[in-house]
């Protein structure tokens, strides 16, 4: 018989998100002794978050990206809201540190509620995303403060990013929730990948991925992913989005081939010793 820790819990994201949202009503005490709910504190923190784009509240920010927090229309709306909240949960600890440095009271301050509660909620968010959507939180380093994105889990992309670290952000960001229906973002990512791969085109031809790489280069030009000209094939936006996904999968395969061939050679040498 399975223990409580071994039973898999697969649920719908739309059913789990309200529980996560309700948890934001948890009361915390900040460095000054003032009490907030987590939601109230995040609403304060967004005014100083480096990526607020002029927003003065969570509702204000979401309205700017056409998400109505009072009437979510889709799972995408829920995911975008969770993504914002995750970013603010990470930022909240930084904000409390910044505020405490301005106050003489801070000499008596020991970080407690904000850090422990935000860490707990981020952990819960990670679990919900993995169980409901097979997604994860991706951190992208930035000079001001890291950015956090919700993205699909994909072992092949993780492997390709490890093979080509200079393309890591492009590869890992392709399946971010905000890019699911964003053809321009997909085209930009593919163009960046094309730019990296093109100088290696002859090298790819001599590998097992040769036919795949040539199809990638030809299709990128034929279907106007990089440039739009009169000579290129015209297809619907829906088909173009699917085409982008197929081209991306092909590119990920090609990018891993060099390393995979190295592994093959190393294994052969071990066998023959």
GROMACS .gro file of C-alpha atoms in nm:
model
  273
    1UNK     CA    1   0.000   0.000   0.000
    2UNK     CA    2   0.133   0.345  -0.095
    3UNK     CA    3   0.213   0.597   0.177
    4UNK     CA    4   0.066   0.948   0.180
    5UNK     CA    5   0.397   1.068   0.032
    6UNK     CA    6   0.380   0.834  -0.268
    7UNK     CA    7   0.028   0.906  -0.389
    8UNK     CA    8   0.036   1.128  -0.696
    9UNK     CA    9  -0.196   1.427  -0.681
   10UNK     CA   10  -0.292   1.547  -1.027
   11UNK     CA   11  -0.539   1.836  -1.024
   12UNK     CA   12  -0.668   2.107  -1.252
   13UNK     CA   13  -0.487   2.440  -1.233
   14UNK     CA   14  -0.815   2.635  -1.230
   15UNK     CA   15  -0.912   2.445  -0.913
   16UNK     CA   16  -0.577   2.490  -0.738
   17UNK     CA   17  -0.516   2.858  -0.818
   18UNK     CA   18  -0.796   2.985  -0.586
   19UNK     CA   19  -0.631   2.802  -0.295
   20UNK     CA   20  -0.299   2.968  -0.374
   21UNK     CA   21  -0.475   3.304  -0.404
   22UNK     CA   22  -0.658   3.253  -0.073
   23UNK     CA   23  -0.325   3.182   0.097
   24UNK     CA   24  -0.221   3.541   0.021
   25UNK     CA   25  -0.454   3.647   0.302
   26UNK     CA   26  -0.198   3.508   0.550
   27UNK     CA   27  -0.100   3.780   0.797
   28UNK     CA   28   0.268   3.871   0.835
   29UNK     CA   29   0.461   4.118   1.047
   30UNK     CA   30   0.732   4.321   0.874
   31UNK     CA   31   1.055   4.463   1.024
   32UNK     CA   32   0.881   4.772   1.168
   33UNK     CA   33   0.626   4.564   1.357
   34UNK     CA   34   0.344   4.659   1.120
   35UNK     CA   35   0.107   4.383   1.014
   36UNK     CA   36   0.000   4.315   0.656
   37UNK     CA   37  -0.158   4.028   0.471
   38UNK     CA   38   0.084   3.890   0.213
   39UNK     CA   39  -0.142   4.033  -0.061
   40UNK     CA   40  -0.130   4.380   0.096
   41UNK     CA   41   0.246   4.362   0.130
   42UNK     CA   42   0.294   4.251  -0.233
   43UNK     CA   43   0.065   4.536  -0.340
   44UNK     CA   44   0.300   4.772  -0.158
   45UNK     CA   45   0.614   4.605  -0.297
   46UNK     CA   46   0.510   4.633  -0.661
   47UNK     CA   47   0.551   5.010  -0.641
   48UNK     CA   48   0.927   4.956  -0.609
   49UNK     CA   49   0.972   4.639  -0.816
   50UNK     CA   50   1.221   4.720  -1.096
   51UNK     CA   51   0.994   4.580  -1.370
   52UNK     CA   52   0.667   4.748  -1.265
   53UNK     CA   53   0.641   4.950  -1.593
   54UNK     CA   54   0.481   5.238  -1.405
   55UNK     CA   55   0.225   5.020  -1.225
   56UNK     CA   56   0.118   5.129  -0.877
   57UNK     CA   57  -0.070   4.812  -0.779
   58UNK     CA   58  -0.107   4.449  -0.878
   59UNK     CA   59  -0.445   4.521  -1.036
   60UNK     CA   60  -0.296   4.813  -1.228
   61UNK     CA   61  -0.015   4.596  -1.367
   62UNK     CA   62  -0.248   4.313  -1.471
   63UNK     CA   63  -0.490   4.549  -1.645
   64UNK     CA   64  -0.199   4.676  -1.854
   65UNK     CA   65  -0.145   4.322  -1.987
   66UNK     CA   66  -0.522   4.275  -2.032
   67UNK     CA   67  -0.581   4.043  -1.737
   68UNK     CA   68  -0.889   4.115  -1.526
   69UNK     CA   69  -0.825   3.986  -1.175
   70UNK     CA   70  -1.199   3.999  -1.097
   71UNK     CA   71  -1.297   3.777  -1.392
   72UNK     CA   72  -1.027   3.547  -1.526
   73UNK     CA   73  -1.110   3.430  -1.879
   74UNK     CA   74  -0.862   3.145  -1.921
   75UNK     CA   75  -0.584   2.940  -1.763
   76UNK     CA   76  -0.341   3.175  -1.935
   77UNK     CA   77  -0.482   3.466  -1.731
   78UNK     CA   78  -0.438   3.260  -1.414
   79UNK     CA   79  -0.083   3.165  -1.507
   80UNK     CA   80   0.016   3.524  -1.590
   81UNK     CA   81  -0.126   3.635  -1.255
   82UNK     CA   82   0.065   3.362  -1.072
   83UNK     CA   83   0.382   3.459  -1.260
   84UNK     CA   84   0.348   3.818  -1.140
   85UNK     CA   85   0.281   3.705  -0.783
   86UNK     CA   86   0.585   3.475  -0.790
   87UNK     CA   87   0.805   3.765  -0.901
   88UNK     CA   88   0.668   3.981  -0.621
   89UNK     CA   89   0.712   3.705  -0.362
   90UNK     CA   90   1.080   3.693  -0.455
   91UNK     CA   91   1.104   4.072  -0.454
   92UNK     CA   92   0.927   4.110  -0.115
   93UNK     CA   93   1.232   3.991   0.082
   94UNK     CA   94   1.454   4.234  -0.111
   95UNK     CA   95   1.208   4.518  -0.051
   96UNK     CA   96   1.195   4.451   0.322
   97UNK     CA   97   1.576   4.458   0.335
   98UNK     CA   98   1.584   4.790   0.149
   99UNK     CA   99   1.323   4.941   0.381
  100UNK     CA  100   1.489   4.815   0.698
  101UNK     CA  101   1.816   4.987   0.603
  102UNK     CA  102   1.637   5.323   0.611
  103UNK     CA  103   1.505   5.275   0.964
  104UNK     CA  104   1.690   5.288   1.296
  105UNK     CA  105   1.455   5.017   1.420
  106UNK     CA  106   1.629   4.775   1.187
  107UNK     CA  107   1.914   4.715   1.434
  108UNK     CA  108   1.666   4.509   1.638
  109UNK     CA  109   1.517   4.340   1.334
  110UNK     CA  110   1.552   3.972   1.255
  111UNK     CA  111   1.407   3.870   0.920
  112UNK     CA  112   1.130   3.621   0.985
  113UNK     CA  113   0.773   3.642   0.859
  114UNK     CA  114   0.831   3.783   0.510
  115UNK     CA  115   1.111   3.543   0.424
  116UNK     CA  116   0.952   3.229   0.569
  117UNK     CA  117   0.606   3.294   0.426
  118UNK     CA  118   0.722   3.397   0.078
  119UNK     CA  119   0.950   3.092   0.056
  120UNK     CA  120   0.659   2.869   0.158
  121UNK     CA  121   0.427   3.022  -0.101
  122UNK     CA  122   0.685   3.000  -0.380
  123UNK     CA  123   0.734   2.633  -0.292
  124UNK     CA  124   0.357   2.581  -0.310
  125UNK     CA  125   0.345   2.756  -0.648
  126UNK     CA  126   0.621   2.529  -0.780
  127UNK     CA  127   0.427   2.222  -0.668
  128UNK     CA  128   0.098   2.341  -0.822
  129UNK     CA  129   0.266   2.423  -1.153
  130UNK     CA  130   0.440   2.087  -1.171
  131UNK     CA  131   0.133   1.884  -1.072
  132UNK     CA  132  -0.127   2.071  -1.277
  133UNK     CA  133   0.059   2.195  -1.583
  134UNK     CA  134   0.396   2.018  -1.604
  135UNK     CA  135   0.552   2.363  -1.574
  136UNK     CA  136   0.830   2.513  -1.366
  137UNK     CA  137   0.965   2.850  -1.256
  138UNK     CA  138   1.259   2.968  -1.467
  139UNK     CA  139   1.500   3.228  -1.327
  140UNK     CA  140   1.666   3.473  -1.564
  141UNK     CA  141   1.954   3.674  -1.423
  142UNK     CA  142   1.938   4.051  -1.462
  143UNK     CA  143   2.154   4.342  -1.345
  144UNK     CA  144   1.877   4.491  -1.131
  145UNK     CA  145   1.708   4.179  -0.995
  146UNK     CA  146   1.630   3.833  -1.137
  147UNK     CA  147   1.316   3.783  -1.346
  148UNK     CA  148   1.105   3.473  -1.295
  149UNK     CA  149   0.904   3.306  -1.571
  150UNK     CA  150   0.657   3.020  -1.578
  151UNK     CA  151   0.763   2.781  -1.852
  152UNK     CA  152   0.689   2.429  -1.975
  153UNK     CA  153   0.916   2.151  -1.853
  154UNK     CA  154   1.118   2.004  -2.139
  155UNK     CA  155   1.422   1.783  -2.082
  156UNK     CA  156   1.543   1.821  -2.443
  157UNK     CA  157   1.551   2.199  -2.413
  158UNK     CA  158   1.735   2.177  -2.080
  159UNK     CA  159   1.993   1.954  -2.248
  160UNK     CA  160   2.027   2.185  -2.550
  161UNK     CA  161   2.072   2.485  -2.321
  162UNK     CA  162   2.353   2.300  -2.143
  163UNK     CA  163   2.515   2.222  -2.481
  164UNK     CA  164   2.489   2.582  -2.601
  165UNK     CA  165   2.492   2.806  -2.289
  166UNK     CA  166   2.511   3.123  -2.499
  167UNK     CA  167   2.160   3.040  -2.627
  168UNK     CA  168   2.026   2.929  -2.289
  169UNK     CA  169   1.790   3.224  -2.230
  170UNK     CA  170   1.649   3.198  -2.584
  171UNK     CA  171   1.596   2.822  -2.566
  172UNK     CA  172   1.457   2.813  -2.213
  173UNK     CA  173   1.231   3.110  -2.281
  174UNK     CA  174   1.065   2.969  -2.593
  175UNK     CA  175   0.798   2.786  -2.393
  176UNK     CA  176   0.736   3.059  -2.136
  177UNK     CA  177   0.363   3.100  -2.079
  178UNK     CA  178   0.361   3.451  -2.230
  179UNK     CA  179   0.501   3.314  -2.558
  180UNK     CA  180   0.248   3.034  -2.615
  181UNK     CA  181   0.047   3.238  -2.867
  182UNK     CA  182   0.309   3.502  -2.946
  183UNK     CA  183   0.425   3.432  -3.301
  184UNK     CA  184   0.659   3.732  -3.307
  185UNK     CA  185   0.836   3.605  -2.994
  186UNK     CA  186   0.868   3.260  -3.150
  187UNK     CA  187   1.007   3.405  -3.473
  188UNK     CA  188   1.256   3.617  -3.278
  189UNK     CA  189   1.376   3.311  -3.085
  190UNK     CA  190   1.411   3.106  -3.405
  191UNK     CA  191   1.598   3.389  -3.575
  192UNK     CA  192   1.844   3.400  -3.284
  193UNK     CA  193   1.891   3.023  -3.306
  194UNK     CA  194   1.937   3.046  -3.685
  195UNK     CA  195   2.202   3.314  -3.634
  196UNK     CA  196   2.395   3.083  -3.403
  197UNK     CA  197   2.358   2.773  -3.622
  198UNK     CA  198   2.433   2.924  -3.963
  199UNK     CA  199   2.816   2.946  -3.919
  200UNK     CA  200   2.810   2.575  -3.823
  201UNK     CA  201   2.600   2.468  -4.123
  202UNK     CA  202   2.879   2.275  -4.296
  203UNK     CA  203   2.966   2.101  -3.972
  204UNK     CA  204   2.605   1.988  -3.923
  205UNK     CA  205   2.593   1.848  -4.277
  206UNK     CA  206   2.855   1.592  -4.185
  207UNK     CA  207   2.670   1.472  -3.876
  208UNK     CA  208   2.371   1.240  -3.829
  209UNK     CA  209   2.153   1.552  -3.799
  210UNK     CA  210   2.254   1.673  -4.147
  211UNK     CA  211   1.917   1.631  -4.322
  212UNK     CA  212   1.733   1.781  -4.023
  213UNK     CA  213   1.956   2.087  -4.011
  214UNK     CA  214   1.922   2.147  -4.387
  215UNK     CA  215   1.544   2.124  -4.362
  216UNK     CA  216   1.557   2.375  -4.076
  217UNK     CA  217   1.761   2.628  -4.275
  218UNK     CA  218   1.550   2.584  -4.591
  219UNK     CA  219   1.215   2.610  -4.413
  220UNK     CA  220   1.324   2.913  -4.211
  221UNK     CA  221   1.380   3.096  -4.539
  222UNK     CA  222   1.091   2.945  -4.739
  223UNK     CA  223   0.821   3.033  -4.488
  224UNK     CA  224   0.939   3.382  -4.398
  225UNK     CA  225   1.034   3.319  -4.036
  226UNK     CA  226   1.339   3.546  -4.065
  227UNK     CA  227   1.228   3.788  -4.340
  228UNK     CA  228   0.910   3.855  -4.532
  229UNK     CA  229   0.948   3.881  -4.909
  230UNK     CA  230   0.714   3.825  -5.204
  231UNK     CA  231   0.891   3.502  -5.300
  232UNK     CA  232   0.819   3.332  -4.969
  233UNK     CA  233   0.532   3.091  -4.905
  234UNK     CA  234   0.225   3.246  -4.741
  235UNK     CA  235   0.055   3.050  -4.463
  236UNK     CA  236  -0.204   3.133  -4.196
  237UNK     CA  237  -0.093   3.262  -3.857
  238UNK     CA  238  -0.219   2.943  -3.688
  239UNK     CA  239  -0.012   2.725  -3.923
  240UNK     CA  240   0.286   2.956  -3.881
  241UNK     CA  241   0.272   2.912  -3.503
  242UNK     CA  242   0.268   2.532  -3.539
  243UNK     CA  243   0.548   2.555  -3.795
  244UNK     CA  244   0.758   2.759  -3.552
  245UNK     CA  245   0.716   2.491  -3.285
  246UNK     CA  246   0.826   2.218  -3.528
  247UNK     CA  247   1.127   2.420  -3.642
  248UNK     CA  248   1.222   2.486  -3.281
  249UNK     CA  249   1.208   2.113  -3.198
  250UNK     CA  250   1.430   2.042  -3.501
  251UNK     CA  251   1.680   2.307  -3.394
  252UNK     CA  252   1.693   2.169  -3.039
  253UNK     CA  253   1.775   1.825  -3.184
  254UNK     CA  254   2.053   1.963  -3.404
  255UNK     CA  255   2.208   2.168  -3.125
  256UNK     CA  256   2.249   1.856  -2.910
  257UNK     CA  257   2.400   1.638  -3.182
  258UNK     CA  258   2.763   1.745  -3.143
  259UNK     CA  259   2.763   1.667  -2.771
  260UNK     CA  260   2.570   1.342  -2.823
  261UNK     CA  261   2.830   1.229  -3.079
  262UNK     CA  262   3.102   1.304  -2.826
  263UNK     CA  263   2.922   1.089  -2.569
  264UNK     CA  264   2.893   0.814  -2.831
  265UNK     CA  265   3.268   0.820  -2.895
  266UNK     CA  266   3.348   0.820  -2.525
  267UNK     CA  267   3.121   0.521  -2.462
  268UNK     CA  268   3.274   0.333  -2.754
  269UNK     CA  269   3.623   0.391  -2.613
  270UNK     CA  270   3.512   0.262  -2.272
  271UNK     CA  271   3.365  -0.052  -2.431
  272UNK     CA  272   3.679  -0.123  -2.628
  273UNK     CA  273   3.922  -0.084  -2.337
   0.00000   0.00000   0.00000
